[in-house]
Amino acid sequence: MSQTFREIKLNRNKARLKKKRLILVTLFLIILIFPVLYLVNKQYTIFSGINDLELYIVRPQPTEIPIKTVKHFFAPVVKFTDSRSNIDLDDLKSSQLVTISENVDIFLDGYQADVVGVETLPAELDSGKIAILQIDQITPNFKSLSVDGYNLWDKNIDIDKYPLTFTEKIPGETGSEINFSKENISTIFAGGEIIPARAVDRLGLNIHNDYTYLYDFVRQEIENADLAIAQLENPLMGDPTPCTGCTVFVGDEKNAQGFAKVGFDILAFSGNHAGDGGQIAYEPTIKALTDAGIKYTGVGKGVDEQMKPALFDIYGKVIGMISADDVSYFYWSSDKSVYGVNTFSTASNGVLNINMEKVEMIKTIKEENNIDYLIIYESWGIEYTNNANSHQVDLAHALIDNGADLVVASHPHWVQNIEFYKGKPIFYALGNFVFDQTHTLPTRQSVVANLNYYNGQLGNIEIIPLQTCGYHQTKNDLTKEYLDGNISLEQLQNKPESEGCVWWQPRKVPEDTEEYTQILDRLFEFSTF
């Protein structure tokens, strides 16, 4: 049963007051006893020699008691499915607030909150309440809100302007501390499938000779991340022949330099179209990515190469990524003489089963490479569905049971549910990041995610809904006007799609729109937290 913030503070203050009174009474009695003894002895001479003493009352010199200050930072936290990303101070103060007992003595001035147990926090947030927590108390199955536009998880934040702080004063000690350091924040950006082929390549990237502009709405997030990952669905080789309506995808090699300029660090080259260029396309793709400084995963000659993790350092922590496909079995191969795509499954008569021998290899790979945090990027699932099937779920759980810390995936072309298994997140499908499938609403709606860590521990996940516009929505392609500087991102953001857009450029969806709700509803319909 929860106690109110006021009740706990009152009980603790009563206990402190009682202790102070006892100390004061004791001191008073000690001070009083000597003059009383002196007077009694003067009358009755109980102790010889004491009457010769003279009593002097010495006023103590005032001494300054040292005080240490500790500044505590708090963030408002809501249930994961809450659609808000920001709250203003007035709304926060008028909300039903909760906190945990260790925050009682350092709680925000002017705020009142019920005090609850950590184990009951999910239920409290599900009921619509807001928790006020310190950053190291926040877990990723909750959602942190910005306050008046200040996000505690933003490593570029001006902490002097952050509004939710309390300065604790500790007498008898010296110095000052801040219990929060933005230098301890790190971020991993995760995007869905990128298919720089077909119309995206021929009618967009290639004719404008610009391989970065499609990412501009989320480029700041990619650049600011300590690690940015996504899935490269198809190979890159030369300057491909125009392809309209085809389902065999090969992209221009210039995309690799574009990925690097945008800020991607690791790409999962293990989608179900990874082999579309045949054996001759693997090496050009690998060379183009490597020359651009992009690490890749998921393809190679034989299992060892296919399972080789891409390694990345974040503040001394080794982050590893392995990727695999679960769809195009005809590209899977363990033959060391040819290129193949990695997989954690076996296929027989259309039935998929988990290859536990391969899954269990990740334990050894993690240990041998001293990996602190292991990401698995999968290509799996049933197209055009928003709920992971049983094979996806079983495989994701097996991957985490054997050492994975984060599972990210694509392929269904729709967003699919999120699950927290043993406290670790699984994104069953992020949807199309960059692709020309604008013929249906779900295929042009997707999400990307910022995963925020404090001292290496995942504490917050920011979901960013996106929507892509193409020739199915408007014949007015504004790409040239945009690249020429005649229209800004902000103007594009506010322009109705029917009046024009930059074809295949995913743009952020505002919170107050029907589309924002559609995307989150589809994402969360089968999610579990």
PDB file of C-alpha atoms in Angstrom, residues 198-303:
ATOM      1  CA  ARG A 198      14.260   0.488 -58.179  1.00  0.00           C
ATOM      2  CA  ALA A 199      12.426   3.863 -58.235  1.00  0.00           C
ATOM      3  CA  VAL A 200      14.311   5.214 -55.200  1.00  0.00           C
ATOM      4  CA  ASP A 201      17.554   4.886 -57.131  1.00  0.00           C
ATOM      5  CA  ARG A 202      16.456   5.606 -60.700  1.00  0.00           C
ATOM      6  CA  LEU A 203      13.961   8.444 -60.095  1.00  0.00           C
ATOM      7  CA  GLY A 204      15.577   9.891 -57.003  1.00  0.00           C
ATOM      8  CA  LEU A 205      19.144   9.360 -55.888  1.00  0.00           C
ATOM      9  CA  ASN A 206      20.691   8.727 -59.293  1.00  0.00           C
ATOM     10  CA  ILE A 207      19.112  11.489 -61.363  1.00  0.00           C
ATOM     11  CA  HIS A 208      19.843  14.085 -58.663  1.00  0.00           C
ATOM     12  CA  ASN A 209      23.310  12.635 -57.914  1.00  0.00           C
ATOM     13  CA  ASP A 210      22.677  13.131 -54.205  1.00  0.00           C
ATOM     14  CA  TYR A 211      22.739  10.129 -51.878  1.00  0.00           C
ATOM     15  CA  THR A 212      22.024  11.799 -48.535  1.00  0.00           C
ATOM     16  CA  TYR A 213      18.911  13.979 -48.809  1.00  0.00           C
ATOM     17  CA  LEU A 214      16.398  11.204 -48.180  1.00  0.00           C
ATOM     18  CA  TYR A 215      17.622  10.992 -44.563  1.00  0.00           C
ATOM     19  CA  ASP A 216      17.441  14.714 -43.799  1.00  0.00           C
ATOM     20  CA  PHE A 217      14.435  14.588 -41.445  1.00  0.00           C
ATOM     21  CA  VAL A 218      16.318  12.228 -39.114  1.00  0.00           C
ATOM     22  CA  ARG A 219      19.870  13.144 -40.045  1.00  0.00           C
ATOM     23  CA  GLN A 220      20.430  15.008 -36.789  1.00  0.00           C
ATOM     24  CA  GLU A 221      19.437  11.897 -34.830  1.00  0.00           C
ATOM     25  CA  ILE A 222      21.776   9.738 -36.916  1.00  0.00           C
ATOM     26  CA  GLU A 223      24.692  12.151 -36.586  1.00  0.00           C
ATOM     27  CA  ASN A 224      24.186  12.676 -32.842  1.00  0.00           C
ATOM     28  CA  ALA A 225      24.029   8.946 -32.085  1.00  0.00           C
ATOM     29  CA  ASP A 226      27.142   7.229 -30.799  1.00  0.00           C
ATOM     30  CA  LEU A 227      26.216   4.271 -33.009  1.00  0.00           C
ATOM     31  CA  ALA A 228      23.786   4.304 -35.957  1.00  0.00           C
ATOM     32  CA  ILE A 229      22.543   1.045 -37.477  1.00  0.00           C
ATOM     33  CA  ALA A 230      20.008   0.032 -40.126  1.00  0.00           C
ATOM     34  CA  GLN A 231      19.424  -2.713 -42.668  1.00  0.00           C
ATOM     35  CA  LEU A 232      20.809  -2.485 -46.197  1.00  0.00           C
ATOM     36  CA  GLU A 233      18.326  -4.675 -48.030  1.00  0.00           C
ATOM     37  CA  ASN A 234      20.072  -5.033 -51.391  1.00  0.00           C
ATOM     38  CA  PRO A 235      23.586  -5.127 -52.888  1.00  0.00           C
ATOM     39  CA  LEU A 236      25.388  -2.110 -54.371  1.00  0.00           C
ATOM     40  CA  MET A 237      27.164  -2.575 -57.669  1.00  0.00           C
ATOM     41  CA  GLY A 238      28.202  -0.026 -60.261  1.00  0.00           C
ATOM     42  CA  ASP A 239      25.463   2.061 -61.888  1.00  0.00           C
ATOM     43  CA  PRO A 240      22.570  -0.385 -62.321  1.00  0.00           C
ATOM     44  CA  THR A 241      20.260  -0.571 -65.303  1.00  0.00           C
ATOM     45  CA  PRO A 242      16.933   1.189 -64.667  1.00  0.00           C
ATOM     46  CA  CYS A 243      14.390  -1.140 -63.119  1.00  0.00           C
ATOM     47  CA  THR A 244      10.683  -0.313 -62.823  1.00  0.00           C
ATOM     48  CA  GLY A 245       8.333  -2.677 -61.042  1.00  0.00           C
ATOM     49  CA  CYS A 246      11.003  -5.332 -60.622  1.00  0.00           C
ATOM     50  CA  THR A 247      11.561  -7.316 -57.426  1.00  0.00           C
ATOM     51  CA  VAL A 248      15.256  -7.995 -57.950  1.00  0.00           C
ATOM     52  CA  PHE A 249      17.058  -5.102 -56.307  1.00  0.00           C
ATOM     53  CA  VAL A 250      20.552  -3.734 -56.945  1.00  0.00           C
ATOM     54  CA  GLY A 251      21.580  -0.214 -55.945  1.00  0.00           C
ATOM     55  CA  ASP A 252      24.218   2.299 -57.021  1.00  0.00           C
ATOM     56  CA  GLU A 253      27.622   2.004 -55.324  1.00  0.00           C
ATOM     57  CA  LYS A 254      27.505   5.749 -54.586  1.00  0.00           C
ATOM     58  CA  ASN A 255      25.017   4.955 -51.830  1.00  0.00           C
ATOM     59  CA  ALA A 256      27.883   3.751 -49.650  1.00  0.00           C
ATOM     60  CA  GLN A 257      29.466   7.202 -49.526  1.00  0.00           C
ATOM     61  CA  GLY A 258      26.025   8.626 -48.857  1.00  0.00           C
ATOM     62  CA  PHE A 259      25.569   6.337 -45.854  1.00  0.00           C
ATOM     63  CA  ALA A 260      28.909   7.505 -44.480  1.00  0.00           C
ATOM     64  CA  LYS A 261      28.125  11.199 -44.943  1.00  0.00           C
ATOM     65  CA  VAL A 262      24.788  10.788 -43.175  1.00  0.00           C
ATOM     66  CA  GLY A 263      26.487   9.069 -40.236  1.00  0.00           C
ATOM     67  CA  PHE A 264      25.674   5.357 -40.378  1.00  0.00           C
ATOM     68  CA  ASP A 265      28.220   3.118 -38.668  1.00  0.00           C
ATOM     69  CA  ILE A 266      27.023  -0.484 -39.171  1.00  0.00           C
ATOM     70  CA  LEU A 267      24.605  -1.859 -41.757  1.00  0.00           C
ATOM     71  CA  ALA A 268      23.030  -5.298 -41.632  1.00  0.00           C
ATOM     72  CA  PHE A 269      23.642  -6.573 -45.155  1.00  0.00           C
ATOM     73  CA  SER A 270      21.581  -9.686 -44.625  1.00  0.00           C
ATOM     74  CA  GLY A 271      18.104  -8.931 -45.909  1.00  0.00           C
ATOM     75  CA  ASN A 272      16.158 -11.271 -48.107  1.00  0.00           C
ATOM     76  CA  HIS A 273      17.372  -9.344 -51.192  1.00  0.00           C
ATOM     77  CA  ALA A 274      21.066  -9.454 -50.251  1.00  0.00           C
ATOM     78  CA  GLY A 275      21.780 -11.984 -53.007  1.00  0.00           C
ATOM     79  CA  ASP A 276      19.761 -10.296 -55.750  1.00  0.00           C
ATOM     80  CA  GLY A 277      22.899  -9.269 -57.651  1.00  0.00           C
ATOM     81  CA  GLY A 278      24.270 -12.808 -57.705  1.00  0.00           C
ATOM     82  CA  GLN A 279      27.724 -13.862 -56.564  1.00  0.00           C
ATOM     83  CA  ILE A 280      29.362 -11.034 -58.508  1.00  0.00           C
ATOM     84  CA  ALA A 281      27.590  -8.359 -56.418  1.00  0.00           C
ATOM     85  CA  TYR A 282      28.773  -9.364 -52.937  1.00  0.00           C
ATOM     86  CA  GLU A 283      32.374  -8.209 -53.247  1.00  0.00           C
ATOM     87  CA  PRO A 284      31.570  -4.804 -54.827  1.00  0.00           C
ATOM     88  CA  THR A 285      29.075  -4.163 -52.039  1.00  0.00           C
ATOM     89  CA  ILE A 286      31.536  -5.131 -49.322  1.00  0.00           C
ATOM     90  CA  LYS A 287      34.284  -3.036 -50.935  1.00  0.00           C
ATOM     91  CA  ALA A 288      32.040   0.015 -51.365  1.00  0.00           C
ATOM     92  CA  LEU A 289      30.914  -0.126 -47.731  1.00  0.00           C
ATOM     93  CA  THR A 290      34.419  -0.776 -46.400  1.00  0.00           C
ATOM     94  CA  ASP A 291      35.965   2.003 -48.496  1.00  0.00           C
ATOM     95  CA  ALA A 292      33.333   4.377 -47.114  1.00  0.00           C
ATOM     96  CA  GLY A 293      34.155   3.368 -43.531  1.00  0.00           C
ATOM     97  CA  ILE A 294      30.878   1.498 -43.007  1.00  0.00           C
ATOM     98  CA  LYS A 295      30.990  -1.796 -41.123  1.00  0.00           C
ATOM     99  CA  TYR A 296      28.714  -4.581 -42.400  1.00  0.00           C
ATOM    100  CA  THR A 297      27.368  -7.857 -41.061  1.00  0.00           C
ATOM    101  CA  GLY A 298      25.580 -10.979 -42.222  1.00  0.00           C
ATOM    102  CA  VAL A 299      27.285 -12.159 -45.411  1.00  0.00           C
ATOM    103  CA  GLY A 300      30.463 -14.038 -46.219  1.00  0.00           C
ATOM    104  CA  LYS A 301      31.987 -17.281 -47.379  1.00  0.00           C
ATOM    105  CA  GLY A 302      31.105 -19.911 -44.810  1.00  0.00           C
ATOM    106  CA  VAL A 303      29.554 -19.674 -41.368  1.00  0.00           C
TER     107      VAL A 303
END
